[in-house]
PDB file of C-alpha atoms in Angstrom:
ATOM      1  CA  MET A   1      -4.115  74.573  90.146  1.00  0.00           C
ATOM      2  CA  THR A   2      -2.916  76.483  87.142  1.00  0.00           C
ATOM      3  CA  PRO A   3      -5.133  77.373  84.122  1.00  0.00           C
ATOM      4  CA  ARG A   4      -2.948  75.283  81.887  1.00  0.00           C
ATOM      5  CA  PHE A   5      -3.549  72.208  84.009  1.00  0.00           C
ATOM      6  CA  LEU A   6      -7.332  72.864  84.057  1.00  0.00           C
ATOM      7  CA  SER A   7      -7.427  73.065  80.267  1.00  0.00           C
ATOM      8  CA  LEU A   8      -5.655  69.714  79.988  1.00  0.00           C
ATOM      9  CA  LEU A   9      -8.238  68.082  82.285  1.00  0.00           C
ATOM     10  CA  VAL A  10     -11.136  69.463  80.222  1.00  0.00           C
ATOM     11  CA  LEU A  11      -9.561  68.208  76.999  1.00  0.00           C
ATOM     12  CA  ALA A  12      -9.071  64.714  78.475  1.00  0.00           C
ATOM     13  CA  ALA A  13     -12.702  64.604  79.639  1.00  0.00           C
ATOM     14  CA  LEU A  14     -13.929  65.529  76.165  1.00  0.00           C
ATOM     15  CA  LEU A  15     -11.814  62.854  74.523  1.00  0.00           C
ATOM     16  CA  THR A  16     -13.101  60.096  76.810  1.00  0.00           C
ATOM     17  CA  ALA A  17     -16.743  61.166  76.406  1.00  0.00           C
ATOM     18  CA  ALA A  18     -16.645  61.195  72.554  1.00  0.00           C
ATOM     19  CA  PRO A  19     -16.940  57.384  71.927  1.00  0.00           C
ATOM     20  CA  ALA A  20     -19.837  57.042  74.338  1.00  0.00           C
ATOM     21  CA  SER A  21     -21.751  59.820  72.666  1.00  0.00           C
ATOM     22  CA  ALA A  22     -21.058  58.262  69.233  1.00  0.00           C
ATOM     23  CA  GLN A  23     -22.487  54.897  70.327  1.00  0.00           C
ATOM     24  CA  THR A  24     -25.685  56.451  71.687  1.00  0.00           C
ATOM     25  CA  PRO A  25     -27.711  57.709  68.709  1.00  0.00           C
ATOM     26  CA  THR A  26     -29.828  60.743  69.162  1.00  0.00           C
ATOM     27  CA  PRO A  27     -33.407  60.923  67.892  1.00  0.00           C
ATOM     28  CA  PHE A  28     -32.153  63.037  65.014  1.00  0.00           C
ATOM     29  CA  GLN A  29     -29.506  60.650  63.705  1.00  0.00           C
ATOM     30  CA  PRO A  30     -31.801  58.279  61.643  1.00  0.00           C
ATOM     31  CA  GLN A  31     -33.399  61.252  60.000  1.00  0.00           C
ATOM     32  CA  LEU A  32     -29.996  62.679  59.211  1.00  0.00           C
ATOM     33  CA  ARG A  33     -28.786  59.395  57.703  1.00  0.00           C
ATOM     34  CA  MET A  34     -31.914  58.979  55.552  1.00  0.00           C
ATOM     35  CA  SER A  35     -31.639  62.554  54.360  1.00  0.00           C
ATOM     36  CA  PHE A  36     -28.462  61.661  52.471  1.00  0.00           C
ATOM     37  CA  LEU A  37     -30.282  59.118  50.241  1.00  0.00           C
ATOM     38  CA  PRO A  38     -32.432  60.332  47.323  1.00  0.00           C
ATOM     39  CA  PRO A  39     -36.164  59.317  47.291  1.00  0.00           C
ATOM     40  CA  ALA A  40     -35.697  56.913  44.363  1.00  0.00           C
ATOM     41  CA  ALA A  41     -32.821  54.992  45.991  1.00  0.00           C
ATOM     42  CA  PRO A  42     -34.898  51.956  47.198  1.00  0.00           C
ATOM     43  CA  ALA A  43     -36.429  51.421  43.749  1.00  0.00           C
ATOM     44  CA  VAL A  44     -33.036  51.789  42.054  1.00  0.00           C
ATOM     45  CA  LEU A  45     -31.442  49.309  44.430  1.00  0.00           C
ATOM     46  CA  ALA A  46     -34.274  46.771  44.002  1.00  0.00           C
ATOM     47  CA  GLU A  47     -34.203  46.866  40.174  1.00  0.00           C
ATOM     48  CA  PRO A  48     -31.021  44.713  39.788  1.00  0.00           C
ATOM     49  CA  LEU A  49     -32.558  42.104  42.095  1.00  0.00           C
ATOM     50  CA  ARG A  50     -35.646  41.821  39.902  1.00  0.00           C
ATOM     51  CA  LEU A  51     -33.493  41.592  36.754  1.00  0.00           C
ATOM     52  CA  ASN A  52     -31.325  38.898  38.281  1.00  0.00           C
ATOM     53  CA  ALA A  53     -34.382  36.866  39.341  1.00  0.00           C
ATOM     54  CA  ALA A  54     -35.863  37.072  35.843  1.00  0.00           C
ATOM     55  CA  THR A  55     -32.542  36.024  34.340  1.00  0.00           C
ATOM     56  CA  ARG A  56     -32.236  33.037  36.676  1.00  0.00           C
ATOM     57  CA  SER A  57     -35.787  31.911  35.906  1.00  0.00           C
ATOM     58  CA  ASP A  58     -35.058  31.984  32.166  1.00  0.00           C
ATOM     59  CA  VAL A  59     -31.736  30.173  32.393  1.00  0.00           C
ATOM     60  CA  PHE A  60     -32.772  27.505  34.887  1.00  0.00           C
ATOM     61  CA  ALA A  61     -36.351  26.964  33.655  1.00  0.00           C
ATOM     62  CA  PRO A  62     -37.272  23.238  33.628  1.00  0.00           C
ATOM     63  CA  PRO A  63     -37.641  21.595  30.194  1.00  0.00           C
ATOM     64  CA  ASP A  64     -41.033  20.936  28.701  1.00  0.00           C
ATOM     65  CA  PRO A  65     -42.081  17.479  30.002  1.00  0.00           C
ATOM     66  CA  GLN A  66     -44.264  16.811  26.971  1.00  0.00           C
ATOM     67  CA  GLY A  67     -41.509  17.312  24.411  1.00  0.00           C
ATOM     68  CA  PRO A  68     -42.194  17.736  20.711  1.00  0.00           C
ATOM     69  CA  PRO A  69     -45.618  16.582  19.502  1.00  0.00           C
ATOM     70  CA  ARG A  70     -45.835  13.164  17.856  1.00  0.00           C
ATOM     71  CA  VAL A  71     -46.617  12.958  14.186  1.00  0.00           C
ATOM     72  CA  ALA A  72     -49.716  10.827  13.672  1.00  0.00           C
ATOM     73  CA  PHE A  73     -49.319   7.971  11.218  1.00  0.00           C
ATOM     74  CA  GLU A  74     -52.216   7.795   8.781  1.00  0.00           C
ATOM     75  CA  TYR A  75     -53.647   4.398   7.873  1.00  0.00           C
ATOM     76  CA  SER A  76     -55.854   3.572   4.939  1.00  0.00           C
ATOM     77  CA  ASP A  77     -59.530   2.728   5.222  1.00  0.00           C
ATOM     78  CA  ALA A  78     -58.730  -0.838   4.157  1.00  0.00           C
ATOM     79  CA  TYR A  79     -56.364  -1.116   7.107  1.00  0.00           C
ATOM     80  CA  HIS A  80     -59.134  -0.224   9.555  1.00  0.00           C
ATOM     81  CA  THR A  81     -61.516  -2.680   7.866  1.00  0.00           C
ATOM     82  CA  ARG A  82     -58.985  -5.510   8.131  1.00  0.00           C
ATOM     83  CA  ALA A  83     -58.209  -4.577  11.727  1.00  0.00           C
ATOM     84  CA  ARG A  84     -61.919  -4.740  12.597  1.00  0.00           C
ATOM     85  CA  ILE A  85     -62.276  -8.183  10.998  1.00  0.00           C
ATOM     86  CA  HIS A  86     -59.116  -9.349  12.731  1.00  0.00           C
ATOM     87  CA  ARG A  87     -60.328  -8.117  16.126  1.00  0.00           C
ATOM     88  CA  LEU A  88     -63.827  -9.594  15.831  1.00  0.00           C
ATOM     89  CA  ALA A  89     -62.481 -12.971  14.737  1.00  0.00           C
ATOM     90  CA  SER A  90     -60.005 -12.960  17.610  1.00  0.00           C
ATOM     91  CA  PHE A  91     -62.844 -13.034  20.143  1.00  0.00           C
ATOM     92  CA  ALA A  92     -63.374 -16.697  19.262  1.00  0.00           C
ATOM     93  CA  THR A  93     -59.712 -17.633  19.783  1.00  0.00           C
ATOM     94  CA  LEU A  94     -59.652 -18.538  23.464  1.00  0.00           C
ATOM     95  CA  PRO A  95     -63.075 -20.298  23.524  1.00  0.00           C
ATOM     96  CA  LEU A  96     -62.053 -22.471  20.553  1.00  0.00           C
ATOM     97  CA  PHE A  97     -58.721 -23.271  22.187  1.00  0.00           C
ATOM     98  CA  ALA A  98     -60.381 -24.300  25.435  1.00  0.00           C
ATOM     99  CA  THR A  99     -62.946 -26.465  23.629  1.00  0.00           C
ATOM    100  CA  GLU A 100     -60.315 -28.145  21.477  1.00  0.00           C
ATOM    101  CA  ALA A 101     -58.052 -28.795  24.464  1.00  0.00           C
ATOM    102  CA  VAL A 102     -60.866 -30.503  26.387  1.00  0.00           C
ATOM    103  CA  LEU A 103     -61.953 -32.553  23.373  1.00  0.00           C
ATOM    104  CA  GLY A 104     -58.381 -33.496  22.507  1.00  0.00           C
ATOM    105  CA  GLN A 105     -57.593 -34.631  26.045  1.00  0.00           C
ATOM    106  CA  SER A 106     -60.810 -36.630  26.211  1.00  0.00           C
ATOM    107  CA  LEU A 107     -60.085 -38.176  22.816  1.00  0.00           C
ATOM    108  CA  TYR A 108     -56.562 -38.986  23.936  1.00  0.00           C
ATOM    109  CA  ASN A 109     -57.892 -40.824  26.974  1.00  0.00           C
ATOM    110  CA  SER A 110     -60.705 -42.724  25.197  1.00  0.00           C
ATOM    111  CA  SER A 111     -61.459 -42.425  21.497  1.00  0.00           C
ATOM    112  CA  THR A 112     -65.050 -42.491  20.271  1.00  0.00           C
ATOM    113  CA  PRO A 113     -66.505 -41.512  16.855  1.00  0.00           C
ATOM    114  CA  GLY A 114     -68.488 -38.647  18.391  1.00  0.00           C
ATOM    115  CA  LYS A 115     -65.447 -37.155  20.113  1.00  0.00           C
ATOM    116  CA  LYS A 116     -63.390 -37.498  16.963  1.00  0.00           C
ATOM    117  CA  THR A 117     -66.029 -35.710  14.873  1.00  0.00           C
ATOM    118  CA  ALA A 118     -66.331 -32.867  17.375  1.00  0.00           C
ATOM    119  CA  HIS A 119     -62.563 -32.613  17.578  1.00  0.00           C
ATOM    120  CA  LEU A 120     -62.259 -32.315  13.803  1.00  0.00           C
ATOM    121  CA  VAL A 121     -65.040 -29.707  13.608  1.00  0.00           C
ATOM    122  CA  VAL A 122     -63.407 -27.481  16.229  1.00  0.00           C
ATOM    123  CA  ALA A 123     -59.997 -28.007  14.600  1.00  0.00           C
ATOM    124  CA  GLY A 124     -61.464 -26.870  11.276  1.00  0.00           C
ATOM    125  CA  ALA A 125     -62.914 -23.773  12.963  1.00  0.00           C
ATOM    126  CA  ILE A 126     -59.505 -22.950  14.424  1.00  0.00           C
ATOM    127  CA  GLY A 127     -57.919 -23.435  10.997  1.00  0.00           C
ATOM    128  CA  GLY A 128     -60.429 -21.076   9.370  1.00  0.00           C
ATOM    129  CA  LEU A 129     -59.967 -18.510  12.145  1.00  0.00           C
ATOM    130  CA  PHE A 130     -56.207 -18.540  11.742  1.00  0.00           C
ATOM    131  CA  ALA A 131     -56.459 -18.343   7.971  1.00  0.00           C
ATOM    132  CA  VAL A 132     -58.533 -15.146   8.203  1.00  0.00           C
ATOM    133  CA  ASN A 133     -56.412 -13.604  10.946  1.00  0.00           C
ATOM    134  CA  SER A 134     -53.158 -14.524   9.247  1.00  0.00           C
ATOM    135  CA  VAL A 135     -54.162 -12.774   6.024  1.00  0.00           C
ATOM    136  CA  THR A 136     -55.537  -9.655   7.711  1.00  0.00           C
ATOM    137  CA  GLY A 137     -52.781  -9.551  10.318  1.00  0.00           C
ATOM    138  CA  VAL A 138     -49.836  -9.916   7.921  1.00  0.00           C
ATOM    139  CA  TRP A 139     -51.380  -7.403   5.514  1.00  0.00           C
ATOM    140  CA  ASN A 140     -51.793  -4.810   8.279  1.00  0.00           C
ATOM    141  CA  LEU A 141     -48.360  -5.596   9.663  1.00  0.00           C
ATOM    142  CA  ILE A 142     -46.830  -4.708   6.302  1.00  0.00           C
ATOM    143  CA  GLU A 143     -48.786  -1.445   6.078  1.00  0.00           C
ATOM    144  CA  ALA A 144     -47.853  -0.432   9.643  1.00  0.00           C
ATOM    145  CA  ARG A 145     -44.149  -1.189   9.270  1.00  0.00           C
ATOM    146  CA  HIS A 146     -43.250   2.533   9.138  1.00  0.00           C
ATOM    147  CA  ASP A 147     -45.215   3.451  12.277  1.00  0.00           C
ATOM    148  CA  PRO A 148     -42.802   3.412  15.248  1.00  0.00           C
ATOM    149  CA  GLN A 149     -45.529   3.457  17.881  1.00  0.00           C
ATOM    150  CA  GLY A 150     -46.291  -0.093  19.048  1.00  0.00           C
ATOM    151  CA  ARG A 151     -43.948  -1.636  16.457  1.00  0.00           C
ATOM    152  CA  ASN A 152     -42.300  -4.099  18.856  1.00  0.00           C
ATOM    153  CA  ARG A 153     -45.643  -5.298  20.170  1.00  0.00           C
ATOM    154  CA  ARG A 154     -46.962  -5.883  16.656  1.00  0.00           C
ATOM    155  CA  LEU A 155     -43.820  -7.788  15.672  1.00  0.00           C
ATOM    156  CA  ILE A 156     -43.957 -10.044  18.737  1.00  0.00           C
ATOM    157  CA  HIS A 157     -47.654 -10.698  18.131  1.00  0.00           C
ATOM    158  CA  GLY A 158     -47.062 -11.528  14.474  1.00  0.00           C
ATOM    159  CA  ILE A 159     -44.123 -13.844  15.135  1.00  0.00           C
ATOM    160  CA  LEU A 160     -45.998 -15.776  17.804  1.00  0.00           C
ATOM    161  CA  MET A 161     -49.082 -16.151  15.633  1.00  0.00           C
ATOM    162  CA  LEU A 162     -47.119 -17.305  12.594  1.00  0.00           C
ATOM    163  CA  ALA A 163     -45.298 -19.817  14.787  1.00  0.00           C
ATOM    164  CA  ALA A 164     -48.706 -21.042  15.984  1.00  0.00           C
ATOM    165  CA  ASP A 165     -49.828 -21.367  12.341  1.00  0.00           C
ATOM    166  CA  ALA A 166     -46.856 -23.616  11.588  1.00  0.00           C
ATOM    167  CA  GLY A 167     -47.555 -25.583  14.759  1.00  0.00           C
ATOM    168  CA  PHE A 168     -51.190 -26.194  13.852  1.00  0.00           C
ATOM    169  CA  LEU A 169     -50.154 -27.465  10.422  1.00  0.00           C
ATOM    170  CA  ALA A 170     -47.717 -29.841  12.111  1.00  0.00           C
ATOM    171  CA  THR A 171     -50.461 -30.887  14.527  1.00  0.00           C
ATOM    172  CA  ALA A 172     -52.738 -31.854  11.645  1.00  0.00           C
ATOM    173  CA  ALA A 173     -49.902 -33.814  10.010  1.00  0.00           C
ATOM    174  CA  LEU A 174     -49.273 -35.707  13.259  1.00  0.00           C
ATOM    175  CA  GLY A 175     -52.883 -36.773  13.677  1.00  0.00           C
ATOM    176  CA  PRO A 176     -53.502 -40.192  15.255  1.00  0.00           C
ATOM    177  CA  SER A 177     -54.749 -41.561  11.962  1.00  0.00           C
ATOM    178  CA  THR A 178     -54.732 -40.134   8.466  1.00  0.00           C
ATOM    179  CA  GLU A 179     -55.610 -41.431   5.050  1.00  0.00           C
ATOM    180  CA  GLY A 180     -52.746 -41.496   2.548  1.00  0.00           C
ATOM    181  CA  ARG A 181     -52.346 -42.752  -0.990  1.00  0.00           C
ATOM    182  CA  SER A 182     -50.885 -45.972   0.322  1.00  0.00           C
ATOM    183  CA  GLY A 183     -53.720 -46.490   2.790  1.00  0.00           C
ATOM    184  CA  ARG A 184     -54.218 -45.636   6.466  1.00  0.00           C
ATOM    185  CA  VAL A 185     -51.197 -44.117   8.160  1.00  0.00           C
ATOM    186  CA  GLU A 186     -51.050 -44.154  11.951  1.00  0.00           C
ATOM    187  CA  GLY A 187     -49.665 -41.011  13.490  1.00  0.00           C
ATOM    188  CA  SER A 188     -48.233 -40.384  16.931  1.00  0.00           C
ATOM    189  CA  PRO A 189     -50.928 -39.383  19.467  1.00  0.00           C
ATOM    190  CA  ALA A 190     -48.339 -38.168  21.963  1.00  0.00           C
ATOM    191  CA  ALA A 191     -46.527 -35.984  19.416  1.00  0.00           C
ATOM    192  CA  HIS A 192     -49.877 -34.722  18.080  1.00  0.00           C
ATOM    193  CA  ARG A 193     -50.947 -33.701  21.575  1.00  0.00           C
ATOM    194  CA  ALA A 194     -47.601 -32.086  22.459  1.00  0.00           C
ATOM    195  CA  VAL A 195     -47.427 -29.986  19.291  1.00  0.00           C
ATOM    196  CA  ALA A 196     -51.088 -29.020  19.604  1.00  0.00           C
ATOM    197  CA  PHE A 197     -50.675 -27.687  23.152  1.00  0.00           C
ATOM    198  CA  SER A 198     -47.432 -25.924  22.224  1.00  0.00           C
ATOM    199  CA  SER A 199     -49.191 -24.197  19.333  1.00  0.00           C
ATOM    200  CA  ILE A 200     -52.112 -23.225  21.536  1.00  0.00           C
ATOM    201  CA  GLY A 201     -49.667 -21.778  24.076  1.00  0.00           C
ATOM    202  CA  ALA A 202     -47.837 -19.703  21.464  1.00  0.00           C
ATOM    203  CA  ALA A 203     -51.095 -18.409  19.985  1.00  0.00           C
ATOM    204  CA  THR A 204     -52.470 -17.548  23.447  1.00  0.00           C
ATOM    205  CA  ALA A 205     -49.297 -15.609  24.285  1.00  0.00           C
ATOM    206  CA  GLY A 206     -49.547 -13.694  21.010  1.00  0.00           C
ATOM    207  CA  TYR A 207     -53.222 -12.969  21.688  1.00  0.00           C
ATOM    208  CA  LEU A 208     -52.475 -11.643  25.181  1.00  0.00           C
ATOM    209  CA  VAL A 209     -49.659  -9.421  23.892  1.00  0.00           C
ATOM    210  CA  MET A 210     -52.141  -7.409  21.874  1.00  0.00           C
ATOM    211  CA  LEU A 211     -54.958  -7.688  24.417  1.00  0.00           C
ATOM    212  CA  ILE A 212     -52.861  -6.280  27.248  1.00  0.00           C
ATOM    213  CA  GLY A 213     -51.409  -3.660  24.940  1.00  0.00           C
ATOM    214  CA  GLY A 214     -54.892  -2.294  24.241  1.00  0.00           C
ATOM    215  CA  HIS A 215     -55.120  -3.209  20.541  1.00  0.00           C
TER     216      HIS A 215
END
């Protein structure tokens, strides 16, 4: 075997052994790779990540759920006084309605002087109650017209109560018997009863609108 042939064999062996040695790291290779990086490299590389996270949190931050604060609407002392009178008088609404409904139905079935007197007394109490609440309620409704909070509820309450006022006036005009200038005029008991219960229903609905609404 010639020296030239031996040198070719050694060169071939070295070339085939080079990839295997490159795939098998030596204990010194990690240290050599880390030695090429400066000591501040991890902090420098992490800084853009922190900046990007802060930027994303600012851009995609959720909106304030509370929104802008509401401007409180100031009412006069007279408004609060009328509202207190209106509220206290309203406590008698449903009891008077129930009493009048029972008396009216009993009077419709069998009329007696005692029932008629009691019916008129309770009807007068309802008329006085609605006179007070109509004045205080309409007055406060006008003062609160610029307050957007609860405006729809106040309007519905006022419309229903004014409709009940008109109904109660019609109920009194349709009484079973009234005295006129030309003598006794007989009304319609059925129409009187129907309008009375319709008015009570409208007033009860208007009462519940404010009661459920918390005012």
